[in-house]
DNA sequence: CTGAAATCATTTGTATACAAATAAAGAAAC
DNA sequence: GTTTCTTTATTTGTATACAAATGATTTCAG
């Protein structure tokens, strides 16, 4: 039934010299970013073990490098909003991958560290994570991968 | 307090010849895509009128080109899961920007069209949407923009 | 003509994503 | 020492995002 009975009408043709054809969804950077991200997440979900999500993994890996670390700082380092990192940390703590404790020096703060299970989960999955990035970028040459990284950093 | 008392330990050093330093979150394609997407969404949200979200806008613009169109098809064309497009269409219908009706030829289907208000909202915001993409890509030269688009398509 | 497979839509559940409001605690200014 | 500002964390609400299950309807194979 799709479009079978009705010819598409470019309603804004003639308006201000810019036709509707000038704006194609498939060419918009937002659309391209969303699609690329979705495919990456799908690859991640299908290959990562222990039902870890992309953001849970990011939090674990970053915490391993920064620990001990405050929750707000971990959120900053992993590009997550304060409400988002709260939820991610809660779920990781619930799975006993992360330990939380009050900061003796500053009662406002929550101090995060990886548990032994958390450290082990990171160790076990580093090569998997590497393979995930590899699969996401499989269609690109090494030079193209470097270029993509540079261009994405430029627009972030 | 961050890392003040504890030197970072690269626990996996010596394991299989690949150090933890080989996996830096900030270099991962997933992280870069997520950050670029977040910045784009923030720009979109701050500039788009009528509290339209990126996915609502995508649905409106695509529907304008495809209408009349089934819900499942609109979801496919806008890279949205069947549960997701259902929610997006519900919110647009609730705002009277989209009309839904059963398909006389196929009782399984929901046929979508834009209302007059929906058409008007698209017309009013095409140049805004164009400016949003422009701002997202402002740091890139025309050649870099084309390259980014091509690379993102290759990994989608 | 009948049964199986496929399609479309809805629902439920879980996980982000983030704005905004709120509260507690620490830092800074006076 | 007090007041104001900033920081950290939690909570609430709204919007995706998608897997999985379910039901109705259409299509296809035999």
mmCIF file of C-alpha atoms (C1' of nucleotides) in Angstrom:
data_model
loop_
_atom_site.group_PDB
_atom_site.id
_atom_site.type_symbol
_atom_site.label_atom_id
_atom_site.label_comp_id
_atom_site.label_asym_id
_atom_site.label_seq_id
_atom_site.Cartn_x
_atom_site.Cartn_y
_atom_site.Cartn_z
ATOM 1 C CA UNK A 1 0.000 0.000 0.000
ATOM 2 C CA UNK A 2 2.936 2.233 0.530
ATOM 3 C CA UNK A 3 2.486 5.290 -1.639
ATOM 4 C CA UNK A 4 0.574 3.254 -4.148
ATOM 5 C CA UNK A 5 -2.260 5.638 -4.567
ATOM 6 C CA UNK A 6 -0.700 8.985 -4.047
ATOM 7 C CA UNK A 7 2.157 10.682 -5.806
ATOM 8 C CA UNK A 8 4.539 12.393 -3.403
ATOM 9 C CA UNK A 9 3.998 16.110 -3.304
ATOM 10 C CA UNK A 10 6.830 18.460 -2.527
ATOM 11 C CA UNK A 11 4.601 20.920 -0.812
ATOM 12 C CA UNK A 12 7.273 23.497 -0.095
ATOM 13 C CA UNK A 13 8.451 23.770 -3.670
ATOM 14 C CA UNK A 14 8.510 27.362 -4.656
ATOM 15 C CA UNK A 15 8.905 28.593 -1.107
ATOM 16 C CA UNK A 16 11.916 30.814 -0.588
ATOM 17 C CA UNK A 17 13.854 29.108 -3.315
ATOM 18 C CA UNK A 18 14.587 26.016 -1.204
ATOM 19 C CA UNK A 19 12.820 22.853 -2.209
ATOM 20 C CA UNK A 20 11.859 20.091 0.151
ATOM 21 C CA UNK A 21 14.236 17.882 -1.810
ATOM 22 C CA UNK A 22 17.028 19.972 -0.330
ATOM 23 C CA UNK A 23 16.333 18.324 3.019
ATOM 24 C CA UNK A 24 16.615 14.571 2.770
ATOM 25 C CA UNK A 25 16.458 12.738 6.090
ATOM 26 C CA UNK A 26 18.853 10.064 4.876
ATOM 27 C CA UNK A 27 21.560 12.697 4.349
ATOM 28 C CA UNK A 28 21.229 14.398 7.760
ATOM 29 C CA UNK A 29 24.120 14.014 10.148
ATOM 30 C CA UNK A 30 21.762 13.254 13.038
ATOM 31 C CA UNK A 31 20.190 10.383 11.158
ATOM 32 C CA UNK A 32 23.556 8.973 10.083
ATOM 33 C CA UNK A 33 24.908 9.178 13.632
ATOM 34 C CA UNK A 34 21.828 7.476 15.055
ATOM 35 C CA UNK A 35 22.010 4.622 12.544
ATOM 36 C CA UNK A 36 25.731 4.071 13.016
ATOM 37 C CA UNK A 37 25.244 4.099 16.774
ATOM 38 C CA UNK A 38 22.380 1.612 16.570
ATOM 39 C CA UNK A 39 24.400 -0.832 14.521
ATOM 40 C CA UNK A 40 27.333 -0.540 16.917
ATOM 41 C CA UNK A 41 25.049 -1.172 19.915
ATOM 42 C CA UNK A 42 23.545 -4.204 18.167
ATOM 43 C CA UNK A 43 27.022 -5.639 17.531
ATOM 44 C CA UNK A 44 27.981 -4.867 21.127
ATOM 45 C CA UNK A 45 24.882 -6.544 22.537
ATOM 46 C CA UNK A 46 25.307 -9.652 20.436
ATOM 47 C CA UNK A 47 28.988 -10.172 21.302
ATOM 48 C CA UNK A 48 29.524 -8.807 24.815
ATOM 49 C CA UNK A 49 29.235 -11.364 27.597
ATOM 50 C CA UNK A 50 27.406 -11.167 30.920
ATOM 51 C CA UNK A 51 24.631 -9.009 29.475
ATOM 52 C CA UNK A 52 26.716 -5.865 29.866
ATOM 53 C CA UNK A 53 25.446 -2.838 27.981
ATOM 54 C CA UNK A 54 27.616 -0.297 26.184
ATOM 55 C CA UNK A 55 27.282 2.239 28.984
ATOM 56 C CA UNK A 56 27.836 -0.316 31.748
ATOM 57 C CA UNK A 57 31.000 -1.465 29.996
ATOM 58 C CA UNK A 58 32.182 2.133 29.524
ATOM 59 C CA UNK A 59 31.635 2.799 33.234
ATOM 60 C CA UNK A 60 33.519 -0.353 34.278
ATOM 61 C CA UNK A 61 36.489 0.251 32.002
ATOM 62 C CA UNK A 62 36.809 3.903 32.947
ATOM 63 C CA UNK A 63 36.401 3.184 36.648
ATOM 64 C CA UNK A 64 39.197 0.636 36.440
ATOM 65 C CA UNK A 65 41.517 3.382 35.265
ATOM 66 C CA UNK A 66 40.295 6.106 37.625
ATOM 67 C CA UNK A 67 39.462 4.282 40.841
ATOM 68 C CA UNK A 68 38.712 5.304 43.429
ATOM 69 C CA UNK A 69 36.458 7.869 41.788
ATOM 70 C CA UNK A 70 33.337 9.899 42.563
ATOM 71 C CA UNK A 71 30.104 9.143 40.795
ATOM 72 C CA UNK A 72 29.824 12.598 39.290
ATOM 73 C CA UNK A 73 33.372 12.337 37.964
ATOM 74 C CA UNK A 74 32.789 8.913 36.444
ATOM 75 C CA UNK A 75 29.708 10.343 34.737
ATOM 76 C CA UNK A 76 31.781 13.178 33.303
ATOM 77 C CA UNK A 77 34.493 10.837 32.058
ATOM 78 C CA UNK A 78 31.979 8.555 30.377
ATOM 79 C CA UNK A 79 29.716 11.242 28.887
ATOM 80 C CA UNK A 80 26.749 10.436 31.103
ATOM 81 C CA UNK A 81 24.295 12.778 32.787
ATOM 82 C CA UNK A 82 24.138 12.651 36.623
ATOM 83 C CA UNK A 83 20.794 10.841 36.565
ATOM 84 C CA UNK A 84 22.066 8.380 33.966
ATOM 85 C CA UNK A 85 25.313 7.471 35.765
ATOM 86 C CA UNK A 86 23.296 7.009 38.977
ATOM 87 C CA UNK A 87 21.203 4.351 37.244
ATOM 88 C CA UNK A 88 24.175 2.658 35.580
ATOM 89 C CA UNK A 89 26.110 2.529 38.866
ATOM 90 C CA UNK A 90 23.054 1.195 40.695
ATOM 91 C CA UNK A 91 22.720 -1.668 38.234
ATOM 92 C CA UNK A 92 26.438 -2.447 38.377
ATOM 93 C CA UNK A 93 26.395 -2.353 42.180
ATOM 94 C CA UNK A 94 23.370 -4.612 42.219
ATOM 95 C CA UNK A 95 25.389 -7.106 40.151
ATOM 96 C CA UNK A 96 28.278 -6.719 42.590
ATOM 97 C CA UNK A 97 30.623 -5.395 39.911
ATOM 98 C CA UNK A 98 31.051 -1.999 41.582
ATOM 99 C CA UNK A 99 31.319 -1.004 45.224
ATOM 100 C CA UNK A 100 30.032 2.320 46.521
ATOM 101 C CA UNK A 101 30.994 4.008 49.791
ATOM 102 C CA UNK A 102 30.687 7.501 51.287
ATOM 103 C CA UNK A 103 33.781 9.685 50.994
ATOM 104 C CA UNK A 104 35.156 10.249 54.531
ATOM 105 C CA UNK A 105 36.621 13.564 53.356
ATOM 106 C CA UNK A 106 33.442 14.878 51.703
ATOM 107 C CA UNK A 107 30.015 13.657 52.779
ATOM 108 C CA UNK A 108 28.424 14.775 49.548
ATOM 109 C CA UNK A 109 30.414 12.271 47.565
ATOM 110 C CA UNK A 110 29.986 8.654 46.696
ATOM 111 C CA UNK A 111 33.275 6.855 46.131
ATOM 112 C CA UNK A 112 33.256 4.086 43.563
ATOM 113 C CA UNK A 113 35.635 1.152 43.149
ATOM 114 C CA UNK A 114 35.496 -2.053 41.201
ATOM 115 C CA UNK A 115 34.897 -5.242 43.136
ATOM 116 C CA UNK A 116 37.085 -8.282 42.420
ATOM 117 C CA UNK A 117 34.235 -9.561 40.243
ATOM 118 C CA UNK A 118 34.219 -6.240 38.438
ATOM 119 C CA UNK A 119 37.955 -6.328 37.790
ATOM 120 C CA UNK A 120 37.625 -9.901 36.534
ATOM 121 C CA UNK A 121 34.725 -8.985 34.246
ATOM 122 C CA UNK A 122 36.792 -6.210 32.692
ATOM 123 C CA UNK A 123 39.807 -8.517 32.249
ATOM 124 C CA UNK A 124 37.671 -11.211 30.648
ATOM 125 C CA UNK A 125 36.044 -8.864 28.173
ATOM 126 C CA UNK A 126 38.764 -6.511 26.991
ATOM 127 C CA UNK A 127 39.489 -8.609 23.947
ATOM 128 C CA UNK A 128 35.773 -9.007 23.240
ATOM 129 C CA UNK A 129 35.372 -5.225 23.370
ATOM 130 C CA UNK A 130 38.309 -4.867 21.021
ATOM 131 C CA UNK A 131 36.657 -7.314 18.621
ATOM 132 C CA UNK A 132 33.394 -5.364 18.807
ATOM 133 C CA UNK A 133 35.091 -2.140 17.726
ATOM 134 C CA UNK A 134 36.857 -4.132 15.024
ATOM 135 C CA UNK A 135 33.556 -5.477 13.696
ATOM 136 C CA UNK A 136 31.884 -2.074 13.779
ATOM 137 C CA UNK A 137 34.720 -0.630 11.702
ATOM 138 C CA UNK A 138 35.279 -3.686 9.497
ATOM 139 C CA UNK A 139 34.154 -1.905 6.324
ATOM 140 C CA UNK A 140 36.782 0.821 6.748
ATOM 141 C CA UNK A 141 40.471 0.865 5.905
ATOM 142 C CA UNK A 142 42.929 1.830 8.675
ATOM 143 C CA UNK A 143 43.207 5.322 7.205
ATOM 144 C CA UNK A 144 39.426 5.676 7.062
ATOM 145 C CA UNK A 145 39.128 4.525 10.698
ATOM 146 C CA UNK A 146 41.597 7.162 11.799
ATOM 147 C CA UNK A 147 39.766 9.783 9.745
ATOM 148 C CA UNK A 148 36.374 8.801 11.188
ATOM 149 C CA UNK A 149 37.752 9.071 14.708
ATOM 150 C CA UNK A 150 39.191 12.492 14.002
ATOM 151 C CA UNK A 151 36.008 13.791 12.376
ATOM 152 C CA UNK A 152 33.804 12.506 15.207
ATOM 153 C CA UNK A 153 36.073 14.157 17.781
ATOM 154 C CA UNK A 154 35.837 17.402 15.831
ATOM 155 C CA UNK A 155 32.038 17.442 16.053
ATOM 156 C CA UNK A 156 31.868 16.346 19.706
ATOM 157 C CA UNK B 1 39.788 13.038 45.817
ATOM 158 C CA UNK B 2 39.865 11.614 42.357
ATOM 159 C CA UNK B 3 42.721 9.151 42.207
ATOM 160 C CA UNK B 4 44.569 11.053 44.854
ATOM 161 C CA UNK B 5 45.454 8.137 46.992
ATOM 162 C CA UNK B 6 45.857 5.329 44.579
ATOM 163 C CA UNK B 7 48.090 4.965 41.575
ATOM 164 C CA UNK B 8 46.309 3.468 38.578
ATOM 165 C CA UNK B 9 47.182 -0.172 38.134
ATOM 166 C CA UNK B 10 47.117 -1.735 34.696
ATOM 167 C CA UNK B 11 46.023 -5.071 36.012
ATOM 168 C CA UNK B 12 46.100 -6.866 32.687
ATOM 169 C CA UNK B 13 49.664 -5.919 31.864
ATOM 170 C CA UNK B 14 51.523 -9.037 30.969
ATOM 171 C CA UNK B 15 48.377 -10.885 29.971
ATOM 172 C CA UNK B 16 48.550 -12.230 26.461
ATOM 173 C CA UNK B 17 50.818 -9.438 25.340
ATOM 174 C CA UNK B 18 48.023 -6.842 25.214
ATOM 175 C CA UNK B 19 48.122 -4.160 27.827
ATOM 176 C CA UNK B 20 45.086 -2.437 29.254
ATOM 177 C CA UNK B 21 46.467 0.721 27.698
ATOM 178 C CA UNK B 22 45.634 -0.805 24.347
ATOM 179 C CA UNK B 23 41.958 -0.265 25.153
ATOM 180 C CA UNK B 24 41.236 3.372 25.865
ATOM 181 C CA UNK B 25 37.561 4.200 26.176
ATOM 182 C CA UNK B 26 38.072 7.645 24.655
ATOM 183 C CA UNK B 27 39.336 6.050 21.431
ATOM 184 C CA UNK B 28 36.498 3.534 21.010
ATOM 185 C CA UNK B 29 34.154 4.046 18.082
ATOM 186 C CA UNK B 30 31.123 3.431 20.293
ATOM 187 C CA UNK B 31 32.137 6.157 22.697
ATOM 188 C CA UNK B 32 32.880 8.628 19.902
ATOM 189 C CA UNK B 33 29.536 7.917 18.225
ATOM 190 C CA UNK B 34 27.654 8.323 21.488
ATOM 191 C CA UNK B 35 29.309 11.664 22.249
ATOM 192 C CA UNK B 36 28.813 13.038 18.746
ATOM 193 C CA UNK B 37 25.169 11.954 18.855
ATOM 194 C CA UNK B 38 24.640 13.565 22.258
ATOM 195 C CA UNK B 39 26.024 16.880 21.101
ATOM 196 C CA UNK B 40 23.868 16.798 17.979
ATOM 197 C CA UNK B 41 20.749 16.027 20.057
ATOM 198 C CA UNK B 42 21.590 18.875 22.415
ATOM 199 C CA UNK B 43 21.899 21.286 19.482
ATOM 200 C CA UNK B 44 18.659 19.940 18.027
ATOM 201 C CA UNK B 45 16.791 20.330 21.300
ATOM 202 C CA UNK B 46 18.004 23.861 21.853
ATOM 203 C CA UNK B 47 17.116 25.094 18.373
ATOM 204 C CA UNK B 48 14.106 23.093 17.183
ATOM 205 C CA UNK B 49 10.719 24.695 17.799
ATOM 206 C CA UNK B 50 7.543 23.213 19.217
ATOM 207 C CA UNK B 51 9.438 20.828 21.502
ATOM 208 C CA UNK B 52 9.939 18.352 18.675
ATOM 209 C CA UNK B 53 12.515 15.660 19.338
ATOM 210 C CA UNK B 54 14.974 14.307 16.781
ATOM 211 C CA UNK B 55 12.941 11.165 16.202
ATOM 212 C CA UNK B 56 9.610 13.007 16.034
ATOM 213 C CA UNK B 57 11.082 15.330 13.434
ATOM 214 C CA UNK B 58 12.504 12.413 11.448
ATOM 215 C CA UNK B 59 9.097 10.721 11.466
ATOM 216 C CA UNK B 60 7.301 13.882 10.318
ATOM 217 C CA UNK B 61 9.732 14.646 7.518
ATOM 218 C CA UNK B 62 9.788 11.087 6.228
ATOM 219 C CA UNK B 63 6.025 10.720 6.446
ATOM 220 C CA UNK B 64 5.638 13.893 4.409
ATOM 221 C CA UNK B 65 7.551 12.229 1.599
ATOM 222 C CA UNK B 66 5.967 8.767 1.892
ATOM 223 C CA UNK B 67 2.370 9.445 2.849
ATOM 224 C CA UNK B 68 0.144 7.645 3.078
ATOM 225 C CA UNK B 69 2.333 5.078 4.775
ATOM 226 C CA UNK B 70 2.050 2.173 7.218
ATOM 227 C CA UNK B 71 3.489 2.487 10.687
ATOM 228 C CA UNK B 72 5.860 -0.427 10.235
ATOM 229 C CA UNK B 73 7.150 1.077 7.007
ATOM 230 C CA UNK B 74 7.682 4.501 8.550
ATOM 231 C CA UNK B 75 9.626 2.805 11.332
ATOM 232 C CA UNK B 76 11.815 1.059 8.784
ATOM 233 C CA UNK B 77 12.447 4.252 6.836
ATOM 234 C CA UNK B 78 13.400 6.151 9.976
ATOM 235 C CA UNK B 79 15.504 3.433 11.652
ATOM 236 C CA UNK B 80 13.070 2.853 14.512
ATOM 237 C CA UNK B 81 12.001 -0.383 16.143
ATOM 238 C CA UNK B 82 8.264 -1.276 15.966
ATOM 239 C CA UNK B 83 7.777 -0.448 19.645
ATOM 240 C CA UNK B 84 9.654 2.818 19.267
ATOM 241 C CA UNK B 85 7.746 4.057 16.183
ATOM 242 C CA UNK B 86 4.496 3.183 17.961
ATOM 243 C CA UNK B 87 5.414 5.541 20.781
ATOM 244 C CA UNK B 88 6.638 8.293 18.478
ATOM 245 C CA UNK B 89 3.471 8.099 16.343
ATOM 246 C CA UNK B 90 1.284 8.110 19.468
ATOM 247 C CA UNK B 91 2.898 11.299 20.729
ATOM 248 C CA UNK B 92 2.628 12.960 17.302
ATOM 249 C CA UNK B 93 -1.023 11.906 16.968
ATOM 250 C CA UNK B 94 -1.715 13.211 20.453
ATOM 251 C CA UNK B 95 -0.350 16.580 19.286
ATOM 252 C CA UNK B 96 -2.505 16.356 16.176
ATOM 253 C CA UNK B 97 0.477 16.398 13.841
ATOM 254 C CA UNK B 98 -0.215 12.920 12.452
ATOM 255 C CA UNK B 99 -3.455 11.123 11.591
ATOM 256 C CA UNK B 100 -3.852 7.367 11.900
ATOM 257 C CA UNK B 101 -6.532 5.224 10.262
ATOM 258 C CA UNK B 102 -7.065 1.527 9.539
ATOM 259 C CA UNK B 103 -6.143 0.375 6.038
ATOM 260 C CA UNK B 104 -9.356 -0.689 4.226
ATOM 261 C CA UNK B 105 -7.303 -3.098 2.103
ATOM 262 C CA UNK B 106 -5.432 -4.746 4.988
ATOM 263 C CA UNK B 107 -6.877 -4.876 8.488
ATOM 264 C CA UNK B 108 -3.497 -5.443 10.044
ATOM 265 C CA UNK B 109 -2.244 -2.073 8.968
ATOM 266 C CA UNK B 110 -2.363 1.423 10.350
ATOM 267 C CA UNK B 111 -2.196 4.098 7.683
ATOM 268 C CA UNK B 112 -0.451 7.320 8.623
ATOM 269 C CA UNK B 113 -0.780 10.765 7.093
ATOM 270 C CA UNK B 114 0.231 14.228 8.182
ATOM 271 C CA UNK B 115 -2.483 16.561 9.368
ATOM 272 C CA UNK B 116 -2.540 20.138 8.084
ATOM 273 C CA UNK B 117 -0.845 21.151 11.333
ATOM 274 C CA UNK B 118 1.773 18.482 10.715
ATOM 275 C CA UNK B 119 2.458 19.720 7.202
ATOM 276 C CA UNK B 120 2.709 23.269 8.519
ATOM 277 C CA UNK B 121 5.091 22.236 11.308
ATOM 278 C CA UNK B 122 7.379 20.576 8.770
ATOM 279 C CA UNK B 123 7.292 23.632 6.481
ATOM 280 C CA UNK B 124 8.031 25.978 9.366
ATOM 281 C CA UNK B 125 11.010 23.999 10.577
ATOM 282 C CA UNK B 126 12.850 22.827 7.475
ATOM 283 C CA UNK B 127 15.239 25.751 7.576
ATOM 284 C CA UNK B 128 15.719 25.319 11.333
ATOM 285 C CA UNK B 129 16.589 21.651 10.775
ATOM 286 C CA UNK B 130 19.021 22.675 8.077
ATOM 287 C CA UNK B 131 20.657 25.125 10.504
ATOM 288 C CA UNK B 132 20.899 22.415 13.155
ATOM 289 C CA UNK B 133 22.849 20.125 10.826
ATOM 290 C CA UNK B 134 24.965 23.121 9.873
ATOM 291 C CA UNK B 135 25.812 23.831 13.522
ATOM 292 C CA UNK B 136 26.586 20.204 14.274
ATOM 293 C CA UNK B 137 29.035 20.138 11.374
ATOM 294 C CA UNK B 138 30.378 23.670 11.808
ATOM 295 C CA UNK B 139 33.883 22.509 12.755
ATOM 296 C CA UNK B 140 34.271 20.565 9.502
ATOM 297 C CA UNK B 141 35.178 21.707 5.998
ATOM 298 C CA UNK B 142 32.843 20.772 3.137
ATOM 299 C CA UNK B 143 35.177 17.952 2.143
ATOM 300 C CA UNK B 144 35.309 16.660 5.712
ATOM 301 C CA UNK B 145 31.507 16.742 5.932
ATOM 302 C CA UNK B 146 31.198 14.669 2.802
ATOM 303 C CA UNK B 147 33.816 12.263 4.106
ATOM 304 C CA UNK B 148 32.086 11.919 7.489
ATOM 305 C CA UNK B 149 28.785 11.151 5.777
ATOM 306 C CA UNK B 150 30.411 8.521 3.598
ATOM 307 C CA UNK B 151 32.245 6.875 6.479
ATOM 308 C CA UNK B 152 29.125 6.782 8.664
ATOM 309 C CA UNK B 153 27.155 5.193 5.830
ATOM 310 C CA UNK B 154 29.880 2.577 5.407
ATOM 311 C CA UNK B 155 29.581 1.500 9.049
ATOM 312 C CA UNK B 156 25.759 1.555 9.144
ATOM 313 C "C1'" DC C 1 -9.897 -25.593 1.312
ATOM 314 C "C1'" DT C 2 -6.763 -25.972 5.237
ATOM 315 C "C1'" DG C 3 -2.807 -25.244 7.892
ATOM 316 C "C1'" DA C 4 1.588 -22.948 8.342
ATOM 317 C "C1'" DA C 5 4.260 -18.908 7.813
ATOM 318 C "C1'" DA C 6 4.670 -14.129 7.543
ATOM 319 C "C1'" DT C 7 3.215 -9.490 8.532
ATOM 320 C "C1'" DC C 8 1.447 -5.643 11.325
ATOM 321 C "C1'" DA C 9 0.473 -3.754 15.655
ATOM 322 C "C1'" DT C 10 0.321 -3.645 20.696
ATOM 323 C "C1'" DT C 11 2.074 -4.578 25.158
ATOM 324 C "C1'" DT C 12 5.450 -5.408 28.761
ATOM 325 C "C1'" DG C 13 9.889 -5.006 30.678
ATOM 326 C "C1'" DT C 14 14.539 -3.149 31.004
ATOM 327 C "C1'" DA C 15 18.034 0.355 29.970
ATOM 328 C "C1'" DT C 16 19.463 4.648 28.737
ATOM 329 C "C1'" DA C 17 19.175 9.974 28.267
ATOM 330 C "C1'" DC C 18 18.450 14.146 30.275
ATOM 331 C "C1'" DA C 19 15.798 18.302 32.162
ATOM 332 C "C1'" DA C 20 14.336 20.055 36.350
ATOM 333 C "C1'" DA C 21 13.547 20.119 41.173
ATOM 334 C "C1'" DT C 22 15.188 19.141 45.687
ATOM 335 C "C1'" DA C 23 18.287 18.361 49.641
ATOM 336 C "C1'" DA C 24 22.674 17.992 51.990
ATOM 337 C "C1'" DA C 25 27.324 19.381 52.397
ATOM 338 C "C1'" DG C 26 31.444 22.063 51.411
ATOM 339 C "C1'" DA C 27 33.702 26.344 49.662
ATOM 340 C "C1'" DA C 28 33.913 31.149 49.123
ATOM 341 C "C1'" DA C 29 32.833 35.847 50.113
ATOM 342 C "C1'" DC C 30 31.987 39.314 53.399
ATOM 343 C "C1'" DG D 1 30.836 33.554 62.193
ATOM 344 C "C1'" DT D 2 27.256 34.077 58.726
ATOM 345 C "C1'" DT D 3 25.433 34.116 54.256
ATOM 346 C "C1'" DT D 4 25.742 32.912 49.544
ATOM 347 C "C1'" DC D 5 27.298 30.037 45.976
ATOM 348 C "C1'" DT D 6 28.808 25.679 44.251
ATOM 349 C "C1'" DT D 7 28.999 20.803 44.213
ATOM 350 C "C1'" DT D 8 27.255 16.079 44.727
ATOM 351 C "C1'" DA D 9 23.564 13.023 44.727
ATOM 352 C "C1'" DT D 10 18.715 11.632 44.428
ATOM 353 C "C1'" DT D 11 14.209 11.793 42.564
ATOM 354 C "C1'" DT D 12 10.590 12.530 39.167
ATOM 355 C "C1'" DG D 13 8.965 12.845 34.618
ATOM 356 C "C1'" DT D 14 9.269 12.279 29.655
ATOM 357 C "C1'" DA D 15 11.265 10.209 25.511
ATOM 358 C "C1'" DT D 16 13.654 6.892 23.170
ATOM 359 C "C1'" DA D 17 15.490 1.995 22.163
ATOM 360 C "C1'" DC D 18 14.648 -2.597 21.629
ATOM 361 C "C1'" DA D 19 13.886 -7.656 22.962
ATOM 362 C "C1'" DA D 20 10.257 -10.707 23.532
ATOM 363 C "C1'" DA D 21 5.613 -12.156 23.840
ATOM 364 C "C1'" DT D 22 1.000 -11.914 22.134
ATOM 365 C "C1'" DG D 23 -2.933 -11.472 19.000
ATOM 366 C "C1'" DA D 24 -5.180 -10.487 14.584
ATOM 367 C "C1'" DT D 25 -4.891 -10.685 9.759
ATOM 368 C "C1'" DT D 26 -3.011 -11.801 5.288
ATOM 369 C "C1'" DT D 27 -0.228 -14.651 2.299
ATOM 370 C "C1'" DC D 28 1.605 -18.866 0.860
ATOM 371 C "C1'" DA D 29 2.185 -23.841 0.294
ATOM 372 C "C1'" DG D 30 0.204 -28.235 -0.240
#
